[in-house]
Each structure stands twice: as structure tokens, then as C-alpha cells.
């Protein structure tokens, strides 16, 4: 494999790993309606939910850049080798448990350095995914006398993607570098159902689609979690999530492509104020 092929392969591998870490953002939404309902005795009509969370995900699909493509199938166990820094923040405001606004930002920076036959390669990639969406609760139906009930929500908004890949190579006294930058916005719509088994345990199911050719050809997500409300302002969640993305822009040396699915377990802690 020559230097050019090695460089292209490294850039594609880094983009895979960043996509794995970042794409996850909207999966944290699944616990929020459950938390809002758990605090029925709150005095204020407004509630604020903050959720720190982690998504241990694998990746399967095709990545392409500058006319090169590769198929990748990785498990979440490989992430720690390439991750330099990651930060995720989710905020949601509820009004009378009926309407609300979601705002979320996910950022990750990945990199790898390698050297072979006198050639030093340094690859870096950063990615930011931001979600802004509104939701409306269609209704709530009681299930039993122990606090059991089921609620139905619809949501709609936008997802903003920003990705930048960079690769630098050094051989003796010669240096070369290359960068690719992409930013796009996808519309998203979805629905979620929260089933409260009692005052503490709940099951949450959520799904959505987006893109519709506006930027991405399509994007979709599906998630299921089990939660336990161990304090009126805190809930632990554990579940599984999958997200798909099909995006392509440019041609030739300006080409950038992602057609992949990421999936894995989700764990988090939701706090209500």
C-alpha cells in the first residue's frame, strides 16, 4: 500500500470512529417524558431536565472521502484507542407536561498517529451534532392503581451536523496536509411512548426519521430503555439504541460519503429540576 492509499484509509477510519461517538445524541430523549411525569407534585408548571449519558456503540457501514471508499464493522470496545475528547449536553424544558423544547449538543475529537518506513502520519477529526426540536404530548391513559399509565408524544425539529477531517504526513524534510469540512442540516420527526409500570419503573420506546433528501438522503433512529426512578428528581436508565445515516456530497476529490448504522447499549442518569 503506497502513502496516498494509507493516508486515505486512515482518514476514513477516523471518520468512522467520530461518527460512532457523535451520532448518538437524540437517544437521551427517551427518558425525559418519564421523568416529567414522575414529578407530578411539582409546584411549577415548568420543568427542566438535564441528562448526562453514554452510548457504547458499534458501527457497520461504508465511509467515503476524496473518491475512496471502505467498509467498516467495528465494536464499541475499539473506541478508547482513538478518542481524544468528547462532551455531550442535553437540556429539555417542559410546560405542564404537555409541550416542550429540546436542545442538545454533542462534540467529539479523535486522532491517531502512526509511522511506517520513515513516513509519519497524523490524522485528526472533529464532529459536532446539535438537535433542536419541539414536542407535543397527545395524551396519557391510566393503566392501574399503582401509578401505571402510558403516554404518547410526537416531536419535530432539525439536526445540525458539522464534520472536519484532517491528515498530515511527514517524510524526512517533506510535509503535506489535507482537510475536508462538511456542515449540513436535516429535518427530523418522531414519536415516543412511555409505559409506567408503577411509580418507579417504566419502559420507554422511541423512533424517528429525517433527512428526506434535504441534505442527507435519509436518517433514522430507534431506541428502547428501562428506567428506575429512585428519587423524585433522579432516574437511572439502561437500554439499546440504533441510528442510521445516508449522506453524500461532492464528487472526485471533494467527495464525502457516510452510509452506515451504529448501535449499542445506552446508560445514563436523568435529573429533573
Short mmCIF file of N, CA and C in Angstrom, two decimals, residues 24-200:
data_model
loop_
_atom_site.label_atom_id
_atom_site.label_comp_id
_atom_site.label_asym_id
_atom_site.label_seq_id
_atom_site.Cartn_x
_atom_site.Cartn_y
_atom_site.Cartn_z
N UNK A 24 -24.87 9.78 18.30
CA UNK A 24 -25.81 9.46 19.32
C UNK A 24 -26.55 10.49 19.99
N UNK A 25 -26.64 11.40 20.06
CA UNK A 25 -27.21 12.48 20.80
C UNK A 25 -28.66 12.37 21.13
N UNK A 26 -29.59 12.17 20.13
CA UNK A 26 -31.02 12.26 20.43
C UNK A 26 -31.53 11.07 21.22
N UNK A 27 -30.72 9.98 21.42
CA UNK A 27 -31.21 8.82 22.16
C UNK A 27 -31.54 9.12 23.60
N UNK A 28 -30.90 10.17 24.19
CA UNK A 28 -31.16 10.51 25.59
C UNK A 28 -32.58 10.99 25.81
N UNK A 29 -33.29 11.37 24.74
CA UNK A 29 -34.65 11.90 24.90
C UNK A 29 -35.59 10.88 25.50
N UNK A 30 -35.33 9.60 25.34
CA UNK A 30 -36.32 8.60 25.70
C UNK A 30 -36.71 8.64 27.16
N UNK A 31 -35.79 9.07 28.06
CA UNK A 31 -36.11 9.06 29.49
C UNK A 31 -36.87 10.28 29.94
N UNK A 32 -36.86 11.35 29.16
CA UNK A 32 -37.33 12.63 29.64
C UNK A 32 -38.82 12.69 29.92
N UNK A 33 -39.70 12.21 29.05
CA UNK A 33 -41.11 12.27 29.40
C UNK A 33 -41.44 11.50 30.65
N UNK A 34 -40.70 10.39 30.89
CA UNK A 34 -40.93 9.62 32.09
C UNK A 34 -40.58 10.42 33.33
N UNK A 35 -39.47 11.18 33.24
CA UNK A 35 -39.06 11.99 34.38
C UNK A 35 -40.07 13.08 34.67
N UNK A 36 -40.57 13.72 33.61
CA UNK A 36 -41.51 14.81 33.81
C UNK A 36 -42.76 14.32 34.50
N UNK A 37 -43.21 13.12 34.16
CA UNK A 37 -44.43 12.59 34.75
C UNK A 37 -44.19 12.10 36.18
N UNK A 38 -42.95 11.70 36.47
CA UNK A 38 -42.66 11.17 37.80
C UNK A 38 -42.78 12.25 38.88
N UNK A 39 -42.63 13.52 38.50
CA UNK A 39 -42.65 14.61 39.46
C UNK A 39 -43.98 15.35 39.40
N UNK A 40 -45.06 14.64 39.59
CA UNK A 40 -46.39 15.21 39.46
C UNK A 40 -46.70 16.24 40.53
N UNK A 41 -45.97 16.16 41.64
CA UNK A 41 -46.27 17.07 42.73
C UNK A 41 -45.54 18.39 42.63
N UNK A 42 -44.82 18.63 41.55
CA UNK A 42 -44.06 19.87 41.42
C UNK A 42 -44.98 21.08 41.42
N UNK A 43 -44.52 22.18 42.04
CA UNK A 43 -45.34 23.36 42.17
C UNK A 43 -45.36 24.18 40.88
N UNK A 44 -44.27 24.18 40.13
CA UNK A 44 -44.17 24.99 38.94
C UNK A 44 -44.72 24.26 37.73
N UNK A 45 -45.26 25.04 36.78
CA UNK A 45 -45.72 24.47 35.52
C UNK A 45 -44.55 24.10 34.62
N UNK A 46 -43.38 24.66 34.89
CA UNK A 46 -42.19 24.41 34.07
C UNK A 46 -41.26 23.42 34.76
N UNK A 47 -40.66 22.53 33.98
CA UNK A 47 -39.66 21.59 34.48
C UNK A 47 -38.47 21.60 33.55
N UNK A 48 -37.29 21.44 34.12
CA UNK A 48 -36.06 21.39 33.36
C UNK A 48 -35.40 20.03 33.59
N UNK A 49 -35.00 19.36 32.50
CA UNK A 49 -34.36 18.05 32.59
C UNK A 49 -32.96 18.12 31.99
N UNK A 50 -31.97 17.66 32.74
CA UNK A 50 -30.59 17.55 32.28
C UNK A 50 -30.17 16.09 32.33
N UNK A 51 -29.52 15.61 31.26
CA UNK A 51 -29.17 14.19 31.19
C UNK A 51 -27.72 13.98 30.74
N UNK A 52 -26.82 13.64 31.65
CA UNK A 52 -25.52 13.12 31.24
C UNK A 52 -25.68 11.64 30.90
N UNK A 53 -25.09 11.18 29.80
CA UNK A 53 -25.30 9.80 29.37
C UNK A 53 -24.12 9.29 28.55
N UNK A 54 -24.12 7.99 28.33
CA UNK A 54 -23.11 7.37 27.48
C UNK A 54 -23.77 6.36 26.56
N UNK A 55 -23.24 6.28 25.34
CA UNK A 55 -23.75 5.31 24.36
C UNK A 55 -22.56 4.50 23.87
N UNK A 56 -22.53 3.23 24.25
CA UNK A 56 -21.43 2.34 23.87
C UNK A 56 -21.79 1.67 22.54
N UNK A 57 -21.32 2.24 21.45
CA UNK A 57 -21.84 1.83 20.16
C UNK A 57 -20.83 1.17 19.25
N UNK A 58 -21.34 0.27 18.41
CA UNK A 58 -20.58 -0.31 17.32
C UNK A 58 -21.00 0.35 16.02
N UNK A 59 -20.27 0.08 14.94
CA UNK A 59 -20.51 0.75 13.66
C UNK A 59 -20.39 -0.25 12.52
N UNK A 60 -21.37 -0.22 11.61
CA UNK A 60 -21.33 -1.06 10.42
C UNK A 60 -21.77 -0.23 9.23
N UNK A 61 -20.94 -0.15 8.19
CA UNK A 61 -21.34 0.61 7.02
C UNK A 61 -20.18 1.00 6.14
N UNK A 62 -20.46 1.94 5.23
CA UNK A 62 -19.48 2.40 4.24
C UNK A 62 -19.17 3.87 4.44
N UNK A 63 -17.88 4.21 4.43
CA UNK A 63 -17.40 5.59 4.53
C UNK A 63 -16.60 5.90 3.27
N UNK A 64 -16.76 7.12 2.77
CA UNK A 64 -16.01 7.52 1.59
C UNK A 64 -15.53 8.95 1.67
N UNK A 65 -14.34 9.22 1.09
CA UNK A 65 -13.79 10.57 1.04
C UNK A 65 -12.80 10.65 -0.12
N UNK A 66 -12.90 11.75 -0.88
CA UNK A 66 -11.99 12.02 -1.99
C UNK A 66 -11.91 10.85 -2.97
N UNK A 67 -13.07 10.24 -3.24
CA UNK A 67 -13.12 9.16 -4.22
C UNK A 67 -12.74 7.80 -3.69
N UNK A 68 -12.38 7.68 -2.42
CA UNK A 68 -12.03 6.40 -1.82
C UNK A 68 -13.16 5.95 -0.90
N UNK A 69 -13.44 4.66 -0.87
CA UNK A 69 -14.47 4.09 -0.01
C UNK A 69 -13.93 2.89 0.74
N UNK A 70 -14.49 2.65 1.92
CA UNK A 70 -14.13 1.47 2.69
C UNK A 70 -15.32 1.01 3.50
N UNK A 71 -15.43 -0.30 3.69
CA UNK A 71 -16.49 -0.87 4.52
C UNK A 71 -15.90 -1.19 5.89
N UNK A 72 -16.60 -0.77 6.93
CA UNK A 72 -16.09 -0.93 8.29
C UNK A 72 -17.12 -1.62 9.16
N UNK A 73 -16.66 -2.51 10.01
CA UNK A 73 -17.51 -3.17 11.00
C UNK A 73 -16.72 -3.24 12.30
N UNK A 74 -17.02 -2.32 13.23
CA UNK A 74 -16.27 -2.19 14.49
C UNK A 74 -17.20 -2.35 15.69
N UNK A 75 -16.64 -2.86 16.77
CA UNK A 75 -17.37 -2.94 18.03
C UNK A 75 -17.06 -1.71 18.87
N UNK A 76 -17.91 -1.43 19.87
CA UNK A 76 -17.70 -0.24 20.71
C UNK A 76 -16.43 -0.35 21.54
N UNK A 77 -15.88 -1.56 21.71
CA UNK A 77 -14.67 -1.73 22.51
C UNK A 77 -13.43 -1.09 21.92
N UNK A 78 -13.46 -0.71 20.64
CA UNK A 78 -12.31 -0.11 20.00
C UNK A 78 -12.25 1.41 20.14
N UNK A 79 -13.29 2.03 20.68
CA UNK A 79 -13.35 3.48 20.75
C UNK A 79 -12.24 4.10 21.58
N UNK A 80 -11.89 3.49 22.70
CA UNK A 80 -10.93 4.10 23.61
C UNK A 80 -9.54 4.25 22.99
N UNK A 81 -9.26 3.53 21.94
CA UNK A 81 -7.97 3.62 21.28
C UNK A 81 -7.81 4.93 20.53
N UNK A 82 -8.92 5.50 20.03
CA UNK A 82 -8.84 6.67 19.15
C UNK A 82 -9.45 7.94 19.73
N UNK A 83 -10.25 7.85 20.78
CA UNK A 83 -10.94 9.02 21.31
C UNK A 83 -9.99 9.93 22.07
N UNK A 84 -9.94 11.22 21.66
CA UNK A 84 -9.15 12.23 22.37
C UNK A 84 -9.98 13.00 23.38
N UNK A 85 -11.19 13.38 22.95
CA UNK A 85 -12.05 14.17 23.84
C UNK A 85 -13.48 14.08 23.35
N UNK A 86 -14.43 14.04 24.30
CA UNK A 86 -15.85 14.03 23.94
C UNK A 86 -16.64 14.76 25.01
N UNK A 87 -17.66 15.50 24.59
CA UNK A 87 -18.54 16.20 25.52
C UNK A 87 -19.96 16.17 24.99
N UNK A 88 -20.92 15.84 25.87
CA UNK A 88 -22.32 15.75 25.48
C UNK A 88 -23.18 16.47 26.51
N UNK A 89 -24.12 17.28 26.06
CA UNK A 89 -25.02 18.01 26.96
C UNK A 89 -26.42 18.00 26.37
N UNK A 90 -27.39 17.67 27.22
CA UNK A 90 -28.79 17.64 26.79
C UNK A 90 -29.63 18.45 27.77
N UNK A 91 -30.52 19.28 27.23
CA UNK A 91 -31.42 20.06 28.06
C UNK A 91 -32.81 20.02 27.45
N UNK A 92 -33.83 19.89 28.31
CA UNK A 92 -35.21 19.92 27.83
C UNK A 92 -36.08 20.65 28.84
N UNK A 93 -36.96 21.52 28.33
CA UNK A 93 -37.90 22.24 29.17
C UNK A 93 -39.32 21.79 28.86
N UNK A 94 -40.08 21.47 29.92
CA UNK A 94 -41.47 21.04 29.80
C UNK A 94 -42.40 22.14 30.32
N UNK A 95 -43.56 22.27 29.70
CA UNK A 95 -44.61 23.14 30.22
C UNK A 95 -45.86 22.29 30.45
N UNK A 96 -46.21 22.14 31.72
CA UNK A 96 -47.37 21.36 32.14
C UNK A 96 -47.38 19.95 31.54
N UNK A 97 -46.20 19.38 31.36
CA UNK A 97 -46.07 18.01 30.84
C UNK A 97 -46.82 17.82 29.53
N UNK A 98 -46.97 18.87 28.76
CA UNK A 98 -47.74 18.79 27.52
C UNK A 98 -46.93 19.21 26.30
N UNK A 99 -46.21 20.32 26.39
CA UNK A 99 -45.36 20.78 25.30
C UNK A 99 -43.97 21.06 25.85
N UNK A 100 -42.97 21.08 24.97
CA UNK A 100 -41.62 21.34 25.44
C UNK A 100 -40.65 21.59 24.31
N UNK A 101 -39.43 21.95 24.69
CA UNK A 101 -38.36 22.23 23.74
C UNK A 101 -37.12 21.45 24.13
N UNK A 102 -36.50 20.83 23.12
CA UNK A 102 -35.29 20.03 23.31
C UNK A 102 -34.10 20.75 22.70
N UNK A 103 -32.98 20.80 23.41
CA UNK A 103 -31.74 21.36 22.87
C UNK A 103 -30.58 20.45 23.30
N UNK A 104 -29.75 20.07 22.34
CA UNK A 104 -28.67 19.12 22.64
C UNK A 104 -27.47 19.37 21.75
N UNK A 105 -26.27 19.26 22.35
CA UNK A 105 -25.02 19.41 21.61
C UNK A 105 -24.10 18.24 21.95
N UNK A 106 -23.52 17.62 20.92
CA UNK A 106 -22.56 16.53 21.08
C UNK A 106 -21.29 16.86 20.31
N UNK A 107 -20.16 16.77 20.98
CA UNK A 107 -18.87 17.11 20.37
C UNK A 107 -17.87 15.99 20.64
N UNK A 108 -17.07 15.68 19.63
CA UNK A 108 -16.01 14.68 19.80
C UNK A 108 -14.81 15.02 18.93
N UNK A 109 -13.62 14.74 19.47
CA UNK A 109 -12.38 14.90 18.70
C UNK A 109 -11.60 13.60 18.78
N UNK A 110 -11.21 13.09 17.61
CA UNK A 110 -10.49 11.83 17.54
C UNK A 110 -9.19 12.02 16.78
N UNK A 111 -8.24 11.13 17.06
CA UNK A 111 -6.98 11.22 16.34
C UNK A 111 -6.14 9.97 16.49
N UNK A 112 -5.22 9.82 15.54
CA UNK A 112 -4.29 8.68 15.59
C UNK A 112 -3.01 9.08 14.89
N UNK A 113 -1.89 8.62 15.44
CA UNK A 113 -0.59 8.82 14.83
C UNK A 113 0.03 7.47 14.55
N UNK A 114 0.68 7.37 13.40
CA UNK A 114 1.33 6.12 13.05
C UNK A 114 2.55 6.41 12.21
N UNK A 115 3.50 5.48 12.19
CA UNK A 115 4.72 5.66 11.43
C UNK A 115 5.12 4.34 10.79
N UNK A 116 5.51 4.41 9.51
CA UNK A 116 5.90 3.20 8.81
C UNK A 116 6.87 3.54 7.69
N UNK A 117 8.01 2.85 7.67
CA UNK A 117 9.02 3.03 6.63
C UNK A 117 9.41 4.49 6.45
N UNK A 118 9.59 5.18 7.58
CA UNK A 118 10.05 6.56 7.55
C UNK A 118 8.98 7.59 7.31
N UNK A 119 7.74 7.16 7.14
CA UNK A 119 6.64 8.09 6.91
C UNK A 119 5.81 8.21 8.18
N UNK A 120 5.61 9.45 8.66
CA UNK A 120 4.81 9.71 9.86
C UNK A 120 3.47 10.29 9.44
N UNK A 121 2.37 9.67 9.90
CA UNK A 121 1.02 10.12 9.58
C UNK A 121 0.29 10.54 10.85
N UNK A 122 -0.40 11.68 10.80
CA UNK A 122 -1.16 12.18 11.94
C UNK A 122 -2.56 12.54 11.44
N UNK A 123 -3.57 11.81 11.88
CA UNK A 123 -4.93 12.06 11.46
C UNK A 123 -5.78 12.58 12.61
N UNK A 124 -6.59 13.60 12.34
CA UNK A 124 -7.47 14.19 13.34
C UNK A 124 -8.85 14.40 12.74
N UNK A 125 -9.89 14.28 13.58
CA UNK A 125 -11.23 14.60 13.11
C UNK A 125 -12.06 15.13 14.26
N UNK A 126 -12.86 16.15 13.99
CA UNK A 126 -13.80 16.69 14.97
C UNK A 126 -15.20 16.63 14.39
N UNK A 127 -16.17 16.44 15.25
CA UNK A 127 -17.56 16.36 14.80
C UNK A 127 -18.47 16.94 15.87
N UNK A 128 -19.45 17.72 15.40
CA UNK A 128 -20.46 18.29 16.29
C UNK A 128 -21.84 17.98 15.73
N UNK A 129 -22.73 17.46 16.58
CA UNK A 129 -24.11 17.22 16.19
C UNK A 129 -25.02 17.92 17.19
N UNK A 130 -25.89 18.80 16.68
CA UNK A 130 -26.79 19.57 17.55
C UNK A 130 -28.23 19.30 17.14
N UNK A 131 -29.08 19.03 18.12
CA UNK A 131 -30.51 18.83 17.89
C UNK A 131 -31.31 19.95 18.55
N UNK A 132 -32.27 20.49 17.81
CA UNK A 132 -33.24 21.43 18.36
C UNK A 132 -34.61 20.96 17.88
N UNK A 133 -35.51 20.64 18.82
CA UNK A 133 -36.82 20.10 18.43
C UNK A 133 -37.87 20.46 19.48
N UNK A 134 -39.11 20.53 19.02
CA UNK A 134 -40.26 20.74 19.91
C UNK A 134 -41.07 19.44 19.98
N UNK A 135 -41.78 19.24 21.10
CA UNK A 135 -42.63 18.06 21.20
C UNK A 135 -44.00 18.43 21.77
N UNK A 136 -44.96 17.55 21.49
CA UNK A 136 -46.32 17.74 21.99
C UNK A 136 -46.85 16.39 22.48
N UNK A 137 -47.43 16.38 23.68
CA UNK A 137 -47.99 15.15 24.24
C UNK A 137 -49.43 14.99 23.79
N UNK A 138 -49.70 13.93 23.06
CA UNK A 138 -51.04 13.68 22.53
C UNK A 138 -52.02 13.27 23.61
N UNK A 139 -51.52 12.55 24.63
CA UNK A 139 -52.42 12.13 25.69
C UNK A 139 -51.78 11.12 26.62
N UNK A 140 -52.45 10.88 27.76
CA UNK A 140 -52.00 9.92 28.76
C UNK A 140 -53.18 9.06 29.19
N UNK A 141 -52.96 7.73 29.25
CA UNK A 141 -54.02 6.79 29.61
C UNK A 141 -53.61 6.03 30.86
N UNK A 142 -54.43 6.00 31.93
CA UNK A 142 -54.09 5.24 33.14
C UNK A 142 -54.13 3.73 32.88
N UNK A 143 -53.22 2.99 33.58
CA UNK A 143 -53.14 1.54 33.41
C UNK A 143 -53.55 0.77 34.65
N UNK A 144 -53.22 1.29 35.84
CA UNK A 144 -53.54 0.60 37.08
C UNK A 144 -53.62 1.59 38.23
N UNK A 145 -53.80 1.08 39.44
CA UNK A 145 -53.93 1.93 40.63
C UNK A 145 -52.60 2.20 41.31
N UNK A 146 -51.50 1.70 40.75
CA UNK A 146 -50.18 1.87 41.35
C UNK A 146 -49.34 2.93 40.64
N UNK A 147 -50.01 3.83 39.96
CA UNK A 147 -49.30 4.87 39.24
C UNK A 147 -48.99 4.50 37.80
N UNK A 148 -49.48 3.36 37.35
CA UNK A 148 -49.23 2.93 35.99
C UNK A 148 -50.01 3.75 34.97
N UNK A 149 -49.36 4.10 33.87
CA UNK A 149 -50.01 4.87 32.81
C UNK A 149 -49.14 4.81 31.56
N UNK A 150 -49.72 5.20 30.44
CA UNK A 150 -48.99 5.22 29.18
C UNK A 150 -49.23 6.55 28.48
N UNK A 151 -48.17 7.16 27.96
CA UNK A 151 -48.29 8.46 27.30
C UNK A 151 -47.74 8.38 25.88
N UNK A 152 -48.24 9.28 25.02
CA UNK A 152 -47.85 9.30 23.61
C UNK A 152 -47.42 10.71 23.23
N UNK A 153 -46.21 10.85 22.61
CA UNK A 153 -45.67 12.14 22.20
C UNK A 153 -45.30 12.13 20.73
N UNK A 154 -45.38 13.30 20.09
CA UNK A 154 -44.81 13.50 18.77
C UNK A 154 -43.80 14.64 18.86
N UNK A 155 -42.78 14.61 17.98
CA UNK A 155 -41.77 15.66 18.01
C UNK A 155 -41.29 15.98 16.60
N UNK A 156 -40.74 17.19 16.45
CA UNK A 156 -40.21 17.62 15.16
C UNK A 156 -39.21 18.74 15.34
N UNK A 157 -38.18 18.75 14.49
CA UNK A 157 -37.16 19.78 14.59
C UNK A 157 -36.08 19.61 13.56
N UNK A 158 -34.86 20.00 13.91
CA UNK A 158 -33.73 19.91 12.99
C UNK A 158 -32.52 19.31 13.71
N UNK A 159 -31.65 18.70 12.91
CA UNK A 159 -30.36 18.19 13.40
C UNK A 159 -29.27 18.84 12.56
N UNK A 160 -28.30 19.46 13.23
CA UNK A 160 -27.22 20.19 12.57
C UNK A 160 -25.92 19.40 12.73
N UNK A 161 -25.32 19.03 11.62
CA UNK A 161 -24.07 18.27 11.62
C UNK A 161 -22.91 19.16 11.18
N UNK A 162 -21.76 18.99 11.82
CA UNK A 162 -20.52 19.61 11.38
C UNK A 162 -19.40 18.59 11.54
N UNK A 163 -18.67 18.31 10.45
CA UNK A 163 -17.57 17.36 10.49
C UNK A 163 -16.35 17.94 9.80
N UNK A 164 -15.18 17.71 10.39
CA UNK A 164 -13.92 18.14 9.78
C UNK A 164 -12.88 17.04 9.96
N UNK A 165 -12.26 16.62 8.84
CA UNK A 165 -11.21 15.61 8.87
C UNK A 165 -9.91 16.23 8.40
N UNK A 166 -8.82 15.87 9.06
CA UNK A 166 -7.51 16.39 8.66
C UNK A 166 -6.46 15.30 8.71
N UNK A 167 -5.52 15.33 7.78
CA UNK A 167 -4.43 14.36 7.73
C UNK A 167 -3.15 15.07 7.33
N UNK A 168 -2.10 14.84 8.10
CA UNK A 168 -0.79 15.39 7.76
C UNK A 168 0.22 14.26 7.67
N UNK A 169 1.14 14.36 6.72
CA UNK A 169 2.16 13.34 6.50
C UNK A 169 3.53 14.00 6.48
N UNK A 170 4.51 13.31 7.04
CA UNK A 170 5.87 13.83 7.07
C UNK A 170 6.85 12.74 6.66
N UNK A 171 7.72 13.06 5.69
CA UNK A 171 8.73 12.12 5.22
C UNK A 171 10.03 12.87 5.07
N UNK A 172 11.00 12.52 5.94
CA UNK A 172 12.26 13.23 6.01
C UNK A 172 11.99 14.72 6.22
N UNK A 173 12.33 15.59 5.27
CA UNK A 173 12.11 17.02 5.43
C UNK A 173 10.86 17.50 4.71
N UNK A 174 10.07 16.58 4.14
CA UNK A 174 8.90 16.96 3.38
C UNK A 174 7.63 16.79 4.21
N UNK A 175 6.71 17.75 4.11
CA UNK A 175 5.45 17.69 4.83
C UNK A 175 4.29 17.99 3.88
N UNK A 176 3.16 17.33 4.12
CA UNK A 176 1.95 17.57 3.34
C UNK A 176 0.75 17.40 4.24
N UNK A 177 -0.33 18.16 3.96
CA UNK A 177 -1.53 18.06 4.79
C UNK A 177 -2.76 18.25 3.92
N UNK A 178 -3.89 17.73 4.42
CA UNK A 178 -5.16 17.84 3.70
C UNK A 178 -6.29 17.88 4.70
N UNK A 179 -7.36 18.67 4.38
CA UNK A 179 -8.51 18.79 5.26
C UNK A 179 -9.80 18.76 4.46
N UNK A 180 -10.84 18.15 5.07
CA UNK A 180 -12.18 18.13 4.49
C UNK A 180 -13.16 18.62 5.54
N UNK A 181 -14.03 19.56 5.16
CA UNK A 181 -15.00 20.13 6.10
C UNK A 181 -16.40 20.01 5.49
N UNK A 182 -17.36 19.56 6.32
CA UNK A 182 -18.75 19.46 5.88
C UNK A 182 -19.68 19.93 7.01
N UNK A 183 -20.75 20.63 6.62
CA UNK A 183 -21.78 21.04 7.57
C UNK A 183 -23.12 20.98 6.85
N UNK A 184 -24.13 20.37 7.51
CA UNK A 184 -25.45 20.28 6.88
C UNK A 184 -26.54 20.18 7.94
N UNK A 185 -27.79 20.41 7.51
CA UNK A 185 -28.94 20.41 8.42
C UNK A 185 -29.99 19.43 7.90
N UNK A 186 -30.47 18.55 8.77
CA UNK A 186 -31.52 17.59 8.43
C UNK A 186 -32.79 17.87 9.23
N UNK A 187 -33.95 17.91 8.61
CA UNK A 187 -35.21 17.93 9.37
C UNK A 187 -35.44 16.55 9.99
N UNK A 188 -36.06 16.51 11.17
CA UNK A 188 -36.34 15.25 11.84
C UNK A 188 -37.75 15.26 12.42
N UNK A 189 -38.42 14.12 12.38
CA UNK A 189 -39.73 13.94 13.02
C UNK A 189 -39.70 12.59 13.73
N UNK A 190 -40.53 12.46 14.78
CA UNK A 190 -40.53 11.19 15.51
C UNK A 190 -41.68 11.07 16.47
N UNK A 191 -41.71 9.95 17.17
CA UNK A 191 -42.74 9.68 18.18
C UNK A 191 -42.14 8.87 19.30
N UNK A 192 -42.72 8.96 20.47
CA UNK A 192 -42.25 8.18 21.62
C UNK A 192 -43.43 7.79 22.50
N UNK A 193 -43.28 6.65 23.15
CA UNK A 193 -44.30 6.12 24.06
C UNK A 193 -43.63 5.73 25.37
N UNK A 194 -44.17 6.20 26.47
CA UNK A 194 -43.65 5.86 27.79
C UNK A 194 -44.69 5.06 28.55
N UNK A 195 -44.30 3.87 29.00
CA UNK A 195 -45.20 2.99 29.74
C UNK A 195 -44.73 2.91 31.19
N UNK A 196 -45.47 3.54 32.08
CA UNK A 196 -45.15 3.48 33.52
C UNK A 196 -45.80 2.23 34.11
N UNK A 197 -44.97 1.32 34.61
CA UNK A 197 -45.49 0.11 35.24
C UNK A 197 -46.01 0.40 36.64
N UNK A 198 -45.34 1.32 37.33
CA UNK A 198 -45.78 1.81 38.65
C UNK A 198 -45.12 3.17 38.85
N UNK A 199 -44.96 3.60 40.11
CA UNK A 199 -44.39 4.92 40.37
C UNK A 199 -42.88 4.97 40.19
N UNK A 200 -42.23 3.81 40.04
CA UNK A 200 -40.77 3.79 39.93
C UNK A 200 -40.27 3.26 38.58
#
